[in-house]
Coordinates of C-alpha atoms in Angstrom, one line a residue:
M19 CA -10.0 23.9 -12.6
A20 CA -11.6 26.6 -10.5
A21 CA -10.0 27.4 -7.1
E22 CA -13.1 26.8 -5.2
D23 CA -13.2 23.1 -6.6
N24 CA -9.9 22.2 -5.0
Y25 CA -10.5 19.3 -2.6
V26 CA -7.8 20.6 -0.2
R27 CA -9.7 23.9 0.3
R28 CA -12.8 22.0 1.1
G29 CA -10.8 19.7 3.5
L30 CA -9.4 22.7 5.3
E31 CA -12.8 24.0 5.9
L32 CA -13.6 20.7 7.6
F33 CA -10.4 20.9 9.6
A34 CA -11.4 24.3 10.8
G35 CA -14.7 22.8 12.1
H36 CA -12.9 20.2 14.2
G37 CA -10.9 22.8 16.1
D38 CA -8.9 21.5 19.1
A39 CA -9.9 17.8 18.6
E40 CA -6.8 15.6 18.1
A41 CA -6.1 14.9 14.5
I42 CA -2.7 13.1 14.3
V43 CA -0.6 11.2 16.9
H44 CA 3.0 10.4 16.1
G45 CA 5.2 9.2 19.0
D46 CA 4.9 11.8 21.7
R47 CA 3.4 14.4 19.3
R48 CA -0.3 15.0 19.5
I49 CA -1.5 17.4 16.8
T50 CA -4.9 19.1 16.8
Y51 CA -7.0 19.9 13.8
A52 CA -6.3 23.6 14.3
Q53 CA -2.5 22.9 14.3
L54 CA -2.9 20.5 11.3
R55 CA -4.7 23.2 9.3
A56 CA -2.1 25.8 10.2
A57 CA 0.7 23.5 9.3
V58 CA -0.7 22.7 5.9
L59 CA -1.2 26.3 5.1
G60 CA 2.2 27.3 6.5
M61 CA 3.9 24.6 4.5
A62 CA 2.0 25.8 1.4
R63 CA 3.3 29.4 2.0
A64 CA 6.9 28.1 2.5
L65 CA 6.8 26.1 -0.7
R66 CA 5.4 29.0 -2.6
G67 CA 8.0 31.3 -1.2
H68 CA 10.7 29.0 -2.4
G69 CA 9.4 29.1 -6.0
V70 CA 7.0 26.2 -6.2
R71 CA 4.3 27.1 -8.7
P72 CA 1.1 25.6 -10.1
G73 CA 1.8 22.6 -12.3
S74 CA 5.2 22.0 -10.6
A75 CA 6.1 18.3 -10.2
I76 CA 7.8 17.9 -6.8
A77 CA 9.2 14.6 -5.6
V78 CA 8.4 13.7 -2.0
L79 CA 10.5 11.4 0.2
A80 CA 9.1 11.2 3.7
G81 CA 8.3 8.7 6.3
N82 CA 5.0 7.9 7.9
R83 CA 5.0 11.2 9.8
P84 CA 2.7 14.2 10.0
E85 CA 5.0 16.2 7.7
A86 CA 4.1 13.8 4.9
V87 CA 0.5 14.7 5.3
Y88 CA 1.3 18.5 5.4
A89 CA 3.4 18.1 2.2
Q90 CA 0.7 16.3 0.2
L91 CA -2.0 18.7 1.1
A92 CA 0.2 21.8 0.7
L93 CA 1.4 20.7 -2.7
H94 CA -2.1 19.9 -3.8
L95 CA -3.4 23.2 -2.5
L96 CA -0.9 24.9 -4.7
G97 CA -2.0 22.9 -7.8
C98 CA 1.1 20.8 -8.0
R99 CA 1.8 17.3 -9.0
S100 CA 3.4 15.3 -6.1
V101 CA 5.7 12.4 -7.0
W102 CA 5.9 10.0 -4.1
V103 CA 9.3 8.1 -3.8
A104 CA 9.2 4.7 -2.4
P105 CA 11.8 4.7 0.5
N106 CA 13.0 1.1 -0.3
A107 CA 13.8 1.8 -4.0
P108 CA 17.5 2.0 -4.9
P109 CA 18.6 5.6 -5.8
S110 CA 19.5 4.6 -9.3
Q111 CA 16.0 3.1 -9.8
S112 CA 14.4 6.0 -8.3
A113 CA 16.3 8.4 -10.6
R114 CA 14.7 6.6 -13.5
Y115 CA 11.3 7.2 -12.1
L116 CA 11.9 10.8 -11.3
A117 CA 13.2 11.4 -14.9
L118 CA 10.0 9.8 -16.2
A119 CA 8.0 11.9 -13.9
D120 CA 9.9 15.1 -15.1
V121 CA 10.2 16.5 -11.6
D122 CA 11.0 20.2 -10.9
G123 CA 12.3 19.8 -7.4
F124 CA 12.6 17.6 -4.3
V125 CA 11.1 17.7 -0.8
Y126 CA 12.3 15.2 1.8
D127 CA 12.6 14.8 5.5
A128 CA 16.3 14.8 6.4
R129 CA 15.6 13.4 9.9
T130 CA 14.5 10.0 8.4
H131 CA 15.7 10.0 4.9
A132 CA 19.0 12.0 4.9
E133 CA 21.0 9.5 2.8
P134 CA 18.4 8.5 0.2
G135 CA 17.3 12.1 0.0
A136 CA 20.9 13.3 -0.7
A137 CA 21.3 10.5 -3.2
L138 CA 18.3 11.7 -5.1
V139 CA 19.4 15.3 -5.0
A140 CA 22.8 14.2 -6.4
Q141 CA 21.1 12.7 -9.4
A142 CA 19.9 16.2 -10.4
P143 CA 21.9 18.8 -8.5
H144 CA 20.5 21.7 -10.7
L145 CA 17.0 21.2 -9.2
P146 CA 15.9 22.8 -5.9
A147 CA 15.9 20.5 -2.9
L148 CA 13.9 21.4 0.2
C149 CA 13.9 19.7 3.7
I150 CA 10.7 19.5 5.7
G151 CA 10.0 19.0 9.3
A152 CA 13.5 20.0 10.6
G153 CA 12.0 22.2 13.3
G154 CA 9.4 19.9 14.6
L155 CA 5.7 20.5 14.2
G156 CA 5.8 23.5 12.0
P157 CA 6.4 23.4 8.2
D158 CA 10.0 24.6 8.5
V159 CA 11.7 24.5 5.1
T160 CA 15.4 25.0 4.3
G161 CA 16.5 25.8 0.9
P162 CA 19.4 24.3 -1.3
D163 CA 22.9 25.5 -0.7
P164 CA 24.3 27.9 -3.4
A165 CA 26.1 25.2 -5.2
G166 CA 23.0 23.1 -5.5
S167 CA 24.6 20.1 -3.9
G168 CA 22.0 19.7 -1.2
P169 CA 20.0 21.3 1.6
T170 CA 21.5 23.7 4.2
G171 CA 20.3 26.2 6.7
S172 CA 19.2 26.2 10.2
D173 CA 16.4 24.0 11.5
T174 CA 14.2 27.0 11.8
A175 CA 14.8 28.7 8.5
G176 CA 12.0 31.0 7.5
P177 CA 9.4 30.1 4.8
G178 CA 10.7 32.5 2.3
P179 CA 9.4 35.8 1.0
A180 CA 6.3 37.3 2.5
G181 CA 3.0 35.9 1.1
P182 CA -0.7 36.1 1.8
D183 CA -2.0 35.7 5.2
V184 CA -2.4 32.0 4.9
A185 CA -3.7 31.5 8.4
Q186 CA -6.9 33.3 7.3
S187 CA -7.0 32.9 3.6
P188 CA -6.2 29.5 2.0
T189 CA -7.9 30.7 -1.2
A190 CA -5.0 33.3 -1.6
L191 CA -2.7 30.4 -2.2
L192 CA -4.7 28.9 -5.1
W193 CA -4.4 29.7 -8.8
T194 CA -7.2 29.5 -11.1
T195 CA -5.3 28.7 -14.2
G196 CA -6.3 25.6 -16.1
D197 CA -3.0 23.7 -15.5
A198 CA -3.2 23.9 -11.7
E199 CA -5.1 20.6 -11.2
P200 CA -3.6 18.8 -8.1
Q201 CA -2.3 15.4 -9.1
S202 CA -0.1 12.6 -7.7
L203 CA 2.2 9.9 -9.0
F204 CA 2.7 6.7 -6.9
Q205 CA 5.2 4.0 -7.5
T206 CA 3.7 0.5 -7.5
G207 CA 5.0 -2.2 -5.1
G208 CA 7.5 -3.5 -7.7
T209 CA 7.3 -7.1 -6.4
T210 CA 7.1 -8.5 -10.0
G211 CA 9.4 -6.1 -11.8
L212 CA 10.2 -2.4 -12.2
P213 CA 7.5 -0.4 -10.4
K214 CA 5.3 1.9 -12.5
L215 CA 4.1 5.5 -11.9
V216 CA 0.4 5.3 -11.1
H217 CA -1.3 8.5 -12.0
H218 CA -4.1 9.8 -9.7
R219 CA -5.8 13.0 -10.8
H220 CA -8.0 15.5 -8.8
D221 CA -11.1 13.4 -9.2
F222 CA -9.5 10.5 -7.2
F223 CA -8.9 12.8 -4.3
A224 CA -12.3 14.4 -4.7
N225 CA -13.8 10.9 -4.3
V226 CA -11.6 10.4 -1.2
L227 CA -13.2 13.5 0.2
A228 CA -16.7 12.4 -0.7
A229 CA -16.1 9.1 1.1
A230 CA -15.1 11.0 4.2
R231 CA -18.3 13.0 4.0
R232 CA -20.3 9.8 3.8
Q233 CA -18.5 8.6 6.9
L234 CA -19.4 12.0 8.6
D235 CA -23.0 11.7 7.4
A236 CA -23.3 8.1 8.8
G237 CA -23.1 9.7 12.3
G238 CA -21.1 6.9 13.9
P239 CA -18.2 7.3 16.3
R240 CA -15.1 9.0 14.9
L241 CA -12.5 6.7 13.4
R242 CA -9.3 6.0 15.3
Q243 CA -6.9 4.6 12.7
L244 CA -3.5 3.1 13.3
A245 CA -1.4 3.5 10.2
V246 CA 1.8 1.4 9.9
A247 CA 2.1 1.6 6.0
G248 CA 3.9 4.5 4.5
F249 CA 2.0 7.6 3.5
W250 CA 3.8 7.4 0.1
H251 CA 1.4 4.5 -0.9
S252 CA -1.9 5.6 -2.5
S253 CA -4.1 3.2 -0.5
Q254 CA -2.6 4.4 2.8
Q255 CA -3.1 8.1 1.7
A256 CA -6.6 7.4 0.8
A257 CA -7.4 5.7 4.2
G258 CA -5.6 8.4 6.1
L259 CA -7.2 11.3 4.4
I260 CA -10.7 9.7 4.9
T261 CA -9.9 9.4 8.6
L262 CA -8.8 13.1 8.8
F263 CA -11.5 14.7 6.6
S264 CA -14.1 12.8 8.6
G265 CA -12.7 14.3 11.9
G266 CA -11.1 11.0 13.1
L267 CA -7.7 10.4 14.7
L268 CA -4.8 9.2 12.6
V269 CA -2.1 7.4 14.6
Q270 CA 1.1 7.1 12.5
Q271 CA 4.0 4.7 13.1
D272 CA 7.4 4.7 11.4
G273 CA 8.2 1.0 10.7
F274 CA 6.5 -2.0 12.1
D275 CA 6.9 -3.8 15.4
A276 CA 4.2 -6.3 16.4
G277 CA 4.6 -5.6 20.1
C278 CA 4.4 -1.8 19.5
F279 CA 1.4 -2.4 17.3
L280 CA -0.5 -4.2 20.0
A281 CA 0.5 -1.7 22.7
T282 CA -0.7 1.2 20.5
V283 CA -4.1 -0.5 19.8
Q284 CA -4.7 -0.8 23.5
R285 CA -3.4 2.6 24.6
E286 CA -5.0 4.7 21.8
R287 CA -8.2 2.6 21.7
I288 CA -7.7 2.1 18.0
T289 CA -10.8 1.1 16.0
V290 CA -9.4 0.7 12.5
A291 CA -6.1 -0.8 11.3
T292 CA -4.8 -2.5 8.1
L293 CA -2.0 -5.1 8.1
P294 CA -0.6 -7.0 5.2
P295 CA -0.5 -10.8 5.8
P296 CA 3.2 -11.0 6.9
M297 CA 2.7 -8.4 9.6
L298 CA -0.6 -9.9 10.7
Y299 CA 1.3 -13.2 11.1
Q300 CA 3.7 -11.5 13.4
V301 CA 0.9 -10.1 15.5
L302 CA -0.8 -13.5 15.8
D303 CA 2.6 -15.0 16.9
H304 CA 3.5 -12.4 19.4
P305 CA 3.7 -13.3 23.0
D306 CA 1.8 -10.1 24.1
L307 CA -1.2 -10.8 22.0
A308 CA -3.1 -12.9 24.6
A309 CA -2.8 -10.1 27.3
T310 CA -3.6 -7.2 25.0
D311 CA -7.0 -5.5 25.0
T312 CA -8.1 -5.3 21.3
S313 CA -11.8 -4.9 22.1
S314 CA -11.8 -1.3 20.7
L315 CA -11.2 -2.7 17.1
T316 CA -14.2 -2.5 14.9
M317 CA -12.2 -3.3 11.7
L318 CA -8.9 -5.1 11.3
S319 CA -8.3 -5.3 7.6
C320 CA -5.8 -7.7 5.9
A321 CA -4.7 -6.4 2.6
G322 CA -1.8 -6.1 0.2
S323 CA -1.3 -9.8 -0.6
A324 CA -3.0 -13.1 -0.2
I325 CA -3.6 -14.4 3.3
A326 CA -3.3 -18.1 4.0
P327 CA -6.8 -19.6 4.9
S328 CA -5.3 -21.2 8.0
R329 CA -3.9 -17.9 9.3
L330 CA -7.2 -16.1 8.4
A331 CA -9.1 -18.7 10.6
Q332 CA -6.6 -18.0 13.4
A333 CA -7.1 -14.3 13.1
M334 CA -10.9 -14.7 13.1
D335 CA -10.7 -16.9 16.2
R336 CA -8.6 -14.3 18.1
F337 CA -10.1 -11.0 16.9
G338 CA -13.6 -12.1 16.0
P339 CA -16.0 -10.6 13.4
V340 CA -13.9 -7.4 13.0
V341 CA -11.4 -9.1 10.6
L342 CA -11.8 -8.0 7.0
V343 CA -9.9 -9.4 4.0
A344 CA -9.7 -6.6 1.5
Y345 CA -8.6 -6.7 -2.2
G346 CA -7.2 -3.6 -3.9
M347 CA -4.1 -2.2 -5.4
S348 CA -2.3 1.2 -6.1
E349 CA -4.4 1.4 -9.4
A350 CA -7.7 0.8 -7.7
T351 CA -7.9 1.3 -4.0
L352 CA -10.7 -1.1 -2.9
L353 CA -12.3 -3.7 -5.1
A354 CA -13.6 -6.5 -3.0
A355 CA -13.8 -7.6 0.6
Y356 CA -14.6 -10.7 2.8
P357 CA -15.9 -9.7 6.2
A358 CA -15.4 -12.3 8.9
A359 CA -18.8 -11.3 10.3
Q360 CA -20.3 -12.9 7.1
H361 CA -18.3 -16.1 7.2
D362 CA -20.5 -19.2 6.9
P363 CA -18.8 -22.3 8.3
A364 CA -20.7 -24.4 5.8
F365 CA -18.4 -22.9 3.1
P366 CA -14.9 -23.1 4.6
E367 CA -13.4 -22.8 1.1
R368 CA -14.3 -19.1 1.2
L369 CA -11.5 -18.4 3.6
A370 CA -9.3 -18.5 0.5
S371 CA -11.4 -15.9 -1.3
C372 CA -11.2 -12.1 -1.4
G373 CA -15.0 -11.9 -0.9
R374 CA -17.4 -10.2 -3.3
P375 CA -17.0 -6.9 -5.1
L376 CA -18.0 -3.9 -3.1
P377 CA -20.5 -1.6 -5.1
P378 CA -19.9 0.4 -7.1
S379 CA -16.7 -1.7 -7.8
R380 CA -17.2 -4.5 -10.4
V381 CA -15.1 -7.5 -11.2
E382 CA -14.9 -9.8 -14.3
I383 CA -12.8 -12.7 -15.2
R384 CA -11.7 -12.6 -18.8
D385 CA -9.7 -14.9 -21.1
D386 CA -6.6 -13.7 -23.1
A387 CA -8.8 -12.3 -25.8
G388 CA -10.7 -10.2 -23.2
R389 CA -13.9 -12.2 -23.2
P390 CA -15.7 -12.9 -20.0
V391 CA -15.5 -16.6 -18.9
A392 CA -17.9 -18.8 -17.0
A393 CA -18.0 -19.1 -13.2
G394 CA -15.1 -21.3 -11.9
E395 CA -12.9 -20.7 -14.9
V396 CA -9.5 -19.2 -14.3
G397 CA -8.6 -16.0 -16.2
Q398 CA -7.3 -12.5 -15.9
V399 CA -9.0 -10.3 -13.3
W400 CA -10.5 -7.1 -14.7
A401 CA -12.1 -4.5 -12.4
S402 CA -13.8 -1.1 -12.3
A403 CA -13.9 1.1 -9.3
R404 CA -14.6 4.6 -8.0
L405 CA -11.1 5.2 -6.7
M406 CA -9.1 4.2 -9.8
T407 CA -6.0 5.3 -11.6
S408 CA -6.0 7.6 -14.7
G409 CA -3.2 5.5 -16.1
Y410 CA 0.6 5.2 -15.9
W411 CA 2.5 8.4 -16.2
G412 CA 4.7 8.6 -19.3
Q413 CA 3.7 5.1 -20.5
P414 CA 0.7 5.6 -22.9
E415 CA 1.1 2.1 -24.4
L416 CA 1.0 0.4 -21.0
T417 CA -2.0 2.6 -20.0
A418 CA -3.9 1.5 -23.3
Q419 CA -3.2 -2.1 -22.5
T420 CA -4.2 -1.8 -18.9
L421 CA -7.2 0.5 -19.0
V422 CA -9.9 -0.4 -21.5
D423 CA -13.4 1.2 -21.6
G424 CA -13.3 2.1 -17.9
W425 CA -12.0 -1.3 -16.9
L426 CA -8.6 -2.1 -15.3
C427 CA -6.6 -5.2 -16.1
T428 CA -5.2 -6.0 -12.6
G429 CA -2.5 -8.4 -13.6
D430 CA -4.0 -11.0 -11.2
V431 CA -5.2 -14.4 -12.2
G432 CA -8.3 -15.8 -10.5
Y433 CA -11.9 -17.0 -10.8
L434 CA -15.4 -16.1 -9.5
D435 CA -17.5 -18.9 -8.1
A436 CA -21.1 -19.4 -8.6
H437 CA -22.0 -17.1 -5.7
G438 CA -19.8 -14.2 -6.9
Y439 CA -16.8 -14.8 -4.6
L440 CA -13.5 -13.8 -6.0
Y441 CA -10.5 -16.2 -5.6
L442 CA -7.0 -15.1 -6.7
V443 CA -4.7 -17.9 -7.6
D444 CA -1.6 -15.9 -8.6
R445 CA -0.1 -12.8 -10.1
A446 CA 0.2 -13.2 -13.8
K447 CA 3.9 -12.7 -13.6
D448 CA 4.3 -15.1 -10.6
M449 CA 2.6 -18.0 -12.4
I450 CA 5.1 -20.9 -12.7
V451 CA 5.2 -22.9 -16.1
T452 CA 6.7 -26.2 -15.2
G453 CA 6.9 -29.9 -16.3
L454 CA 7.3 -31.6 -19.6
T455 CA 3.8 -30.5 -20.7
S456 CA 4.4 -26.9 -19.5
S457 CA 1.7 -26.9 -16.9
N458 CA 0.7 -23.8 -15.0
V459 CA 1.3 -23.8 -11.3
Y460 CA -0.1 -21.1 -9.2
S461 CA 2.2 -20.0 -6.4
R462 CA -0.7 -18.9 -4.1
T463 CA -2.1 -22.4 -4.0
V464 CA 1.2 -24.0 -3.0
E465 CA 1.8 -21.2 -0.4
D466 CA -1.6 -21.9 1.2
V467 CA -0.8 -25.6 1.5
L468 CA 2.6 -24.8 3.0
D469 CA 1.2 -22.3 5.4
A470 CA -1.2 -24.8 6.7
H471 CA 1.6 -27.1 8.0
P472 CA 1.8 -26.7 11.8
A473 CA 5.6 -25.8 11.6
V474 CA 5.4 -23.1 9.0
G475 CA 4.9 -19.5 9.9
A476 CA 5.0 -18.1 6.3
A477 CA 6.1 -19.3 2.9
A478 CA 6.8 -17.8 -0.5
V479 CA 6.8 -19.9 -3.7
I480 CA 8.7 -18.8 -6.9
G481 CA 9.6 -20.4 -10.1
V482 CA 13.4 -21.0 -10.7
P483 CA 15.3 -22.1 -13.9
D484 CA 15.5 -25.9 -14.3
E485 CA 17.0 -27.7 -17.3
R486 CA 14.6 -30.6 -17.2
L487 CA 11.3 -28.8 -16.2
G488 CA 11.9 -25.4 -17.7
E489 CA 10.9 -23.9 -14.4
A490 CA 10.8 -25.6 -11.1
V491 CA 8.7 -24.9 -8.0
H492 CA 10.9 -23.5 -5.2
A493 CA 9.7 -22.6 -1.7
V494 CA 11.3 -20.3 0.7
V495 CA 9.9 -21.1 4.2
Q496 CA 9.9 -19.3 7.6
L497 CA 9.2 -21.6 10.5
H498 CA 7.5 -20.9 13.7
P499 CA 10.0 -20.1 16.5
D500 CA 11.7 -23.1 18.1
V501 CA 10.3 -25.8 15.7
S502 CA 11.8 -27.8 12.9
V503 CA 10.6 -29.9 10.0
D504 CA 12.2 -32.2 7.6
I505 CA 12.3 -31.0 4.0
D506 CA 11.0 -34.4 2.7
E507 CA 8.1 -34.1 5.2
L508 CA 7.1 -30.7 3.8
R509 CA 7.3 -31.9 0.2
Q510 CA 5.2 -35.0 1.0
W511 CA 2.7 -32.7 2.8
C512 CA 2.3 -30.9 -0.6
V513 CA 2.3 -34.0 -2.7
E514 CA -0.6 -35.4 -0.7
R515 CA -2.6 -32.2 -0.9
L516 CA -1.7 -31.2 -4.5
N517 CA 0.5 -33.5 -6.5
S518 CA 4.2 -34.1 -7.2
L519 CA 4.3 -31.5 -10.0
W520 CA 2.9 -28.7 -7.7
A521 CA 5.0 -29.7 -4.7
P522 CA 8.3 -27.8 -4.3
Q523 CA 11.2 -29.4 -6.0
T524 CA 13.5 -27.4 -3.6
V525 CA 13.1 -25.7 -0.3
D526 CA 15.1 -23.1 1.6
F527 CA 14.6 -22.2 5.3
V528 CA 15.1 -18.5 6.3
D529 CA 14.9 -16.8 9.7
R530 CA 12.7 -14.1 8.2
L531 CA 11.2 -13.7 4.7
P532 CA 12.1 -10.3 3.2
L533 CA 9.3 -7.7 3.0
T534 CA 8.8 -4.7 0.8
A535 CA 8.1 -1.3 2.4
L536 CA 4.3 -2.2 2.1
G537 CA 4.8 -5.4 4.1
K538 CA 4.4 -7.7 1.1
I539 CA 6.8 -10.7 0.7
D540 CA 9.5 -9.4 -1.7
K541 CA 9.5 -12.1 -4.3
R542 CA 11.6 -10.0 -6.7
L543 CA 14.4 -10.0 -4.1
L544 CA 14.0 -13.7 -3.5
R545 CA 14.4 -14.3 -7.2
E546 CA 17.4 -12.1 -7.4
K547 CA 19.1 -13.9 -4.5
Y548 CA 18.4 -17.3 -6.1
L549 CA 19.9 -16.2 -9.4
A550 CA 22.8 -14.8 -7.6
G551 CA 23.4 -18.0 -5.7
A552 CA 23.0 -16.3 -2.4
G553 CA 21.1 -17.8 0.5
V554 CA 19.2 -20.4 -1.5
A555 CA 20.2 -24.0 -1.7
A556 CA 18.6 -26.9 -3.6
R557 CA 17.8 -29.8 -1.4

């Protein structure tokens, strides 16, 4: 691709126009657009000085911090393929991903990920490993030690051999060779099995830039986004870059704390935020909520997994029409949405939907043969979107199965009603096949019923091996603080609203449901604990 087409170069031009306006807030650090632009260029120069070249594949392990933004934009400016490592993945698992990605080196933030970073480096000690952010705001980079066993050097090590005057000439950092297309690989959430490497090419990021330009052209107030999900996730990156390219403010937080979230919304006058359902539940249950001023919010999105209708109604009652249920994934960032502002009380069942597809996104429900089915009929969810993956890196067969004629097989099971509202009933791999007649039970349906019980704060339903039924419905339940409920009462609650087949055969109570780094309930971990006989008891 030609140097002038690189989306980062165009983005840096936008940064230059915003000057001293604040771009990123992280803790006590407040970074202007001028500083952001200089940091991206400085990190690009440092990486180039340490041998990073166009087409290089560089693994990145970084928290939800400004340095993660610098690293992504700097690597893309250089025409590299960034390979984002999920911080919650075991090192042995990550080593397999990185081998599949064929990485040429590592970049990680030793302040936040020293142990996992060192573990990754140990998997391939012959590859260069660079530390970012050791000196604070600037893109300070330290190189590997002579033995190749890990990063050394002072916190303020220089950026390597002299290069172009990057402060004035970002174009000098670009190559014009055909293999210098900026690309990224992202691990999927991994809640149903081994995560895959989702491949996003330059056109994905060019569409992100175009979305930011549409935001600018709309002429509304600038976005003030609070980001609690990691920048290593494609949807979070897309949202964060849209905010920055449109001249907004990106407020980053490492980790999640409901009280801190509420305080930040009030202090920074946040307008946009996204929470997965388990985190939103914590906010709704937090004692500080009633006294917190959330009037600045213009959009509070709930995304990442299904939200219980009872909890959605609670959020709508507290936050008002700014609540938005969004449906998307690593492979396709935004497919459908249900705005609370459009909720019609005459159709309460729509609280269980994902809303309708957002143009130009399209959604179809197909049977196992790939044929569209009628409204109301359950099938596989297929989708097409502007921000969509190019495939799975290193897995051409999986790509061919998942991407067909511009459509993506999402792996979700659901249906469209007569009015075009999308309802998800399960992940294909989460569906429970149970009973003497091998009936399909959808975990989402059972979870929604459990979540509606007054004592239940959150619930996860999985299938577990059963000699008589093949699979049995098992519920893991987190109760509201200082309440209790009898297991038989919970089961009867489900029998009355579903039937005895769909009601959990066994129930386990936990203090807190395990979450992935994206804030989703980690069903894979729950299954592993059950099979290992840890923490789950049949009752």
